[in-house]
Short mmCIF file of C-alpha atoms in Angstrom, two decimals:
data_model
loop_
_atom_site.label_atom_id
_atom_site.label_comp_id
_atom_site.label_asym_id
_atom_site.label_seq_id
_atom_site.Cartn_x
_atom_site.Cartn_y
_atom_site.Cartn_z
CA ASP A 1 -8.41 -18.12 3.96
CA ALA A 2 -4.88 -17.39 3.96
CA GLY A 3 -4.11 -13.64 3.35
CA VAL A 4 -0.48 -12.81 1.72
CA THR A 5 2.34 -14.42 3.55
CA GLN A 6 5.53 -12.89 3.56
CA SER A 7 9.09 -13.99 5.09
CA PRO A 8 11.14 -14.18 7.11
CA THR A 9 9.28 -11.57 9.59
CA HIS A 10 12.77 -10.33 10.47
CA LEU A 11 16.10 -10.29 9.06
CA ILE A 12 19.43 -8.52 9.97
CA LYS A 13 22.34 -8.37 7.40
CA THR A 14 25.36 -6.75 7.39
CA ARG A 15 26.47 -4.04 4.94
CA GLY A 16 27.51 -5.51 1.34
CA GLN A 17 25.53 -8.73 1.78
CA GLN A 18 22.80 -9.74 -0.36
CA VAL A 19 19.37 -11.01 0.87
CA THR A 20 16.17 -12.34 -0.78
CA LEU A 21 12.45 -11.82 0.92
CA ARG A 22 10.00 -14.07 -0.23
CA CYS A 23 6.09 -13.34 -1.08
CA SER A 24 3.35 -15.41 -1.60
CA PRO A 25 0.09 -13.95 -2.84
CA LYS A 26 -3.43 -14.17 -1.55
CA SER A 27 -5.09 -16.92 -3.21
CA GLY A 28 -6.76 -15.90 -6.77
CA HIS A 29 -4.29 -12.76 -6.83
CA ASP A 30 -1.75 -12.71 -9.92
CA THR A 31 -0.38 -9.49 -8.93
CA VAL A 32 2.30 -8.83 -6.60
CA SER A 33 3.98 -5.52 -5.61
CA TRP A 34 6.61 -4.45 -3.46
CA TYR A 35 7.24 -1.64 -1.26
CA GLN A 36 9.76 -0.42 1.32
CA GLN A 37 8.71 1.74 4.15
CA ALA A 38 11.08 3.53 6.21
CA LEU A 39 10.08 4.61 9.93
CA GLY A 40 7.40 7.43 9.93
CA GLN A 41 7.15 7.36 6.30
CA GLY A 42 4.47 6.31 3.80
CA PRO A 43 5.22 2.86 1.58
CA GLN A 44 7.59 3.85 -1.10
CA PHE A 45 6.70 1.72 -4.71
CA ILE A 46 9.64 -0.55 -5.44
CA PHE A 47 8.38 -2.68 -8.55
CA GLN A 48 5.10 -4.82 -9.43
CA TYR A 49 5.13 -8.19 -11.17
CA TYR A 50 2.64 -9.35 -13.53
CA GLU A 51 2.63 -12.86 -15.48
CA GLU A 52 6.13 -12.84 -14.25
CA GLU A 53 7.58 -9.49 -15.83
CA GLU A 54 8.16 -6.46 -14.16
CA ARG A 55 5.55 -3.94 -15.31
CA GLN A 56 6.26 -1.22 -13.08
CA ARG A 57 8.87 0.09 -11.57
CA GLY A 58 9.27 3.02 -9.03
CA ASN A 59 12.52 5.32 -8.28
CA PHE A 60 14.82 2.46 -6.62
CA PRO A 61 18.71 1.39 -8.07
CA ASP A 62 19.15 -1.69 -9.99
CA ARG A 63 20.55 -3.28 -6.34
CA PHE A 64 16.90 -3.96 -6.16
CA SER A 65 15.83 -6.77 -8.24
CA GLY A 66 12.97 -9.20 -8.57
CA HIS A 67 11.18 -12.19 -9.66
CA GLN A 68 7.58 -13.83 -10.01
CA PHE A 69 7.41 -17.47 -10.24
CA PRO A 70 4.53 -19.55 -12.26
CA ASN A 71 2.49 -19.92 -9.22
CA TYR A 72 2.46 -15.88 -8.88
CA SER A 73 4.99 -15.99 -5.57
CA SER A 74 7.57 -13.48 -5.84
CA GLU A 75 11.04 -12.50 -4.44
CA LEU A 76 12.41 -9.59 -3.80
CA ASN A 77 16.37 -9.37 -4.11
CA VAL A 78 18.74 -6.58 -2.92
CA ASN A 79 22.47 -6.35 -3.48
CA ALA A 80 25.29 -4.74 -1.75
CA LEU A 81 22.97 -4.00 1.32
CA LEU A 82 23.66 -0.14 2.46
CA LEU A 83 22.48 0.92 6.05
CA GLY A 84 20.25 3.33 4.41
CA ASP A 85 18.27 -0.29 3.30
CA SER A 86 16.95 -0.85 6.78
CA ALA A 87 13.22 -0.28 6.30
CA LEU A 88 10.04 -2.42 6.54
CA TYR A 89 9.28 -4.54 3.27
CA LEU A 90 6.01 -5.28 2.21
CA CYS A 91 4.51 -7.22 -0.60
CA ALA A 92 1.06 -6.38 -1.89
CA SER A 93 -0.69 -8.62 -4.19
CA SER A 94 -4.32 -8.02 -6.21
CA THR A 95 -6.20 -9.08 -9.37
CA GLY A 96 -5.60 -5.85 -11.07
CA ARG A 97 -9.17 -4.70 -9.87
CA GLY A 98 -9.93 -3.88 -6.63
CA GLY A 99 -7.67 -3.21 -3.70
CA TYR A 100 -4.43 -4.69 -2.32
CA THR A 101 -4.10 -7.19 -0.01
CA PHE A 102 -0.69 -6.67 1.74
CA GLY A 103 1.71 -8.60 4.16
CA SER A 104 2.72 -8.21 7.31
CA GLY A 105 6.18 -7.34 6.01
CA THR A 106 9.76 -8.20 6.50
CA ARG A 107 11.58 -5.85 9.03
CA LEU A 108 15.05 -5.97 7.51
CA THR A 109 18.19 -4.26 9.61
CA VAL A 110 21.41 -3.74 8.10
CA VAL A 111 24.09 -2.89 9.91
CA ASP B 1 0.49 8.57 -11.32
CA ALA B 2 -1.70 11.53 -10.13
CA LYS B 3 -0.87 12.84 -6.47
CA THR B 4 -2.86 13.32 -3.17
CA THR B 5 -2.84 15.86 -0.70
CA GLN B 6 -4.01 14.63 2.85
CA PRO B 7 -3.38 16.64 6.55
CA PRO B 8 -1.05 15.00 8.38
CA SER B 9 -3.17 14.81 11.22
CA MET B 10 -6.86 14.62 12.71
CA ASP B 11 -8.23 14.14 15.97
CA CYS B 12 -11.63 12.34 16.37
CA ALA B 13 -13.94 11.78 19.61
CA GLU B 14 -15.25 8.27 20.26
CA GLY B 15 -18.52 7.28 18.94
CA ARG B 16 -18.24 10.50 16.47
CA ALA B 17 -17.91 10.28 12.89
CA ALA B 18 -14.42 10.83 11.39
CA ASN B 19 -14.40 12.62 8.49
CA LEU B 20 -10.84 12.44 6.13
CA PRO B 21 -10.24 14.56 3.33
CA CYS B 22 -8.09 13.54 0.27
CA ASN B 23 -7.51 16.23 -2.61
CA HIS B 24 -6.42 14.77 -6.08
CA SER B 25 -6.63 17.67 -8.47
CA THR B 26 -5.06 15.84 -11.29
CA ILE B 27 -6.97 12.71 -11.05
CA SER B 28 -7.26 11.05 -14.80
CA GLY B 29 -10.57 9.69 -16.04
CA ASN B 30 -9.78 6.06 -15.27
CA GLU B 31 -8.16 6.34 -11.85
CA TYR B 32 -9.85 5.25 -9.24
CA VAL B 33 -9.57 6.59 -5.56
CA TYR B 34 -8.49 4.08 -3.00
CA TRP B 35 -8.31 4.35 0.50
CA TYR B 36 -5.96 2.42 2.93
CA ARG B 37 -5.04 2.22 6.90
CA GLN B 38 -1.98 1.14 8.66
CA ILE B 39 -1.94 0.03 12.16
CA HIS B 40 1.58 0.48 13.75
CA SER B 41 3.27 -2.02 12.50
CA GLN B 42 0.97 -3.79 10.02
CA GLY B 43 0.77 -3.80 6.99
CA PRO B 44 -1.71 -1.35 5.32
CA GLN B 45 -5.25 -2.82 5.19
CA TYR B 46 -7.64 -2.08 2.29
CA ILE B 47 -10.81 -0.05 3.11
CA ILE B 48 -13.08 1.14 -0.02
CA HIS B 49 -12.42 2.62 -3.17
CA GLY B 50 -14.70 4.07 -5.85
CA LEU B 51 -14.36 6.25 -9.26
CA LYS B 52 -17.05 8.84 -9.47
CA ASN B 53 -20.29 7.64 -7.25
CA ASN B 54 -20.09 7.32 -3.55
CA GLU B 55 -19.85 3.83 -1.87
CA THR B 56 -20.30 2.32 1.33
CA ASN B 57 -19.21 -1.23 2.86
CA GLU B 58 -19.26 -2.37 6.38
CA MET B 59 -16.06 -0.28 7.35
CA ALA B 60 -16.70 3.20 5.96
CA SER B 61 -18.34 5.59 3.21
CA LEU B 62 -16.15 7.36 0.46
CA ILE B 63 -17.67 10.62 -0.90
CA ILE B 64 -16.20 11.70 -3.95
CA THR B 65 -17.40 15.10 -5.81
CA GLU B 66 -18.64 15.44 -8.66
CA ASP B 67 -15.60 17.17 -10.25
CA ARG B 68 -13.51 14.18 -8.56
CA LYS B 69 -10.59 16.25 -7.43
CA SER B 70 -11.38 15.84 -3.92
CA SER B 71 -13.04 12.86 -1.84
CA THR B 72 -13.85 12.46 1.88
CA LEU B 73 -13.45 8.96 3.61
CA ILE B 74 -16.13 8.44 6.62
CA LEU B 75 -15.85 6.24 9.62
CA PRO B 76 -19.28 6.64 10.87
CA HIS B 77 -18.74 5.82 14.36
CA ALA B 78 -15.08 5.94 15.32
CA THR B 79 -13.66 3.63 17.92
CA LEU B 80 -10.33 4.01 19.83
CA ARG B 81 -9.29 0.55 17.19
CA ASP B 82 -9.89 2.95 14.30
CA THR B 83 -6.30 5.18 15.52
CA ALA B 84 -4.06 4.21 12.54
CA VAL B 85 -2.74 6.14 9.49
CA TYR B 86 -5.07 6.75 6.41
CA TYR B 87 -3.73 6.96 2.88
CA CYS B 88 -5.27 7.90 0.07
CA ILE B 89 -4.24 6.79 -3.40
CA VAL B 90 -5.60 7.14 -6.85
CA ARG B 91 -4.82 4.38 -9.38
CA PRO B 92 -5.99 2.64 -12.55
CA ASN B 93 -8.05 -0.33 -12.07
CA THR B 94 -5.60 -2.47 -14.25
CA ASN B 95 -3.07 -4.58 -13.16
CA ALA B 96 -0.50 -2.08 -14.49
CA GLY B 97 -1.66 0.65 -12.19
CA LYS B 98 0.81 1.00 -9.36
CA SER B 99 -0.22 2.70 -6.27
CA THR B 100 1.74 5.62 -4.82
CA PHE B 101 1.46 6.12 -1.08
CA GLY B 102 2.27 9.34 0.40
CA ASP B 103 2.63 10.54 4.35
CA GLY B 104 -1.21 9.60 5.01
CA THR B 105 -3.08 11.16 7.55
CA THR B 106 -2.59 10.32 11.27
CA LEU B 107 -6.19 9.75 12.54
CA THR B 108 -6.31 9.93 16.65
CA VAL B 109 -9.85 8.93 18.12
CA LYS B 110 -9.81 9.71 22.03
CA PRO B 111 -12.28 8.62 24.68
#
């Protein structure tokens, strides 16, 4: 049973560049949420996608954008990268009822 | 979203029960209590959730007070592999319900 798959697992980018992270949800899940987790802190909610629309958004600037595809997979895009964007980016899928299933995350380092 | 308050850290002896408290005094009537844990460098793992009745599964038990303002996660026989950060979250059980994580409780199980 495939859980949540995230790619890539690690990424190094330069300040000012753009990055796209990808997420395939668990089979049967239709809702995808993205989180940013800085070292030593809890995950911070970025946004949530359901039915290909952004339903909820956390306190993140417009540089953070996303997309959900008809097969429920999702992308997170970050433009104009800052050093402070270095973090573990987590994708979580759900059906709306019940707990989230998290992926192992993408470790983004901005240099 | 309702916020939760958890102690930053707790210790537990291996083989003993670990009781992790959580306060959620502003919880709304339609919000469930969810618990997750995160082992270093992995994505959070769903443990259990409940609305107002006590719940038990193969991983843990969840005790919710009658006024629903607090809850306790119980790991009945803690092992060294239960050492992790434990997060308590409240959210509606719908696709529109985002999960807001705090800083959690770092549980250290000692031999």
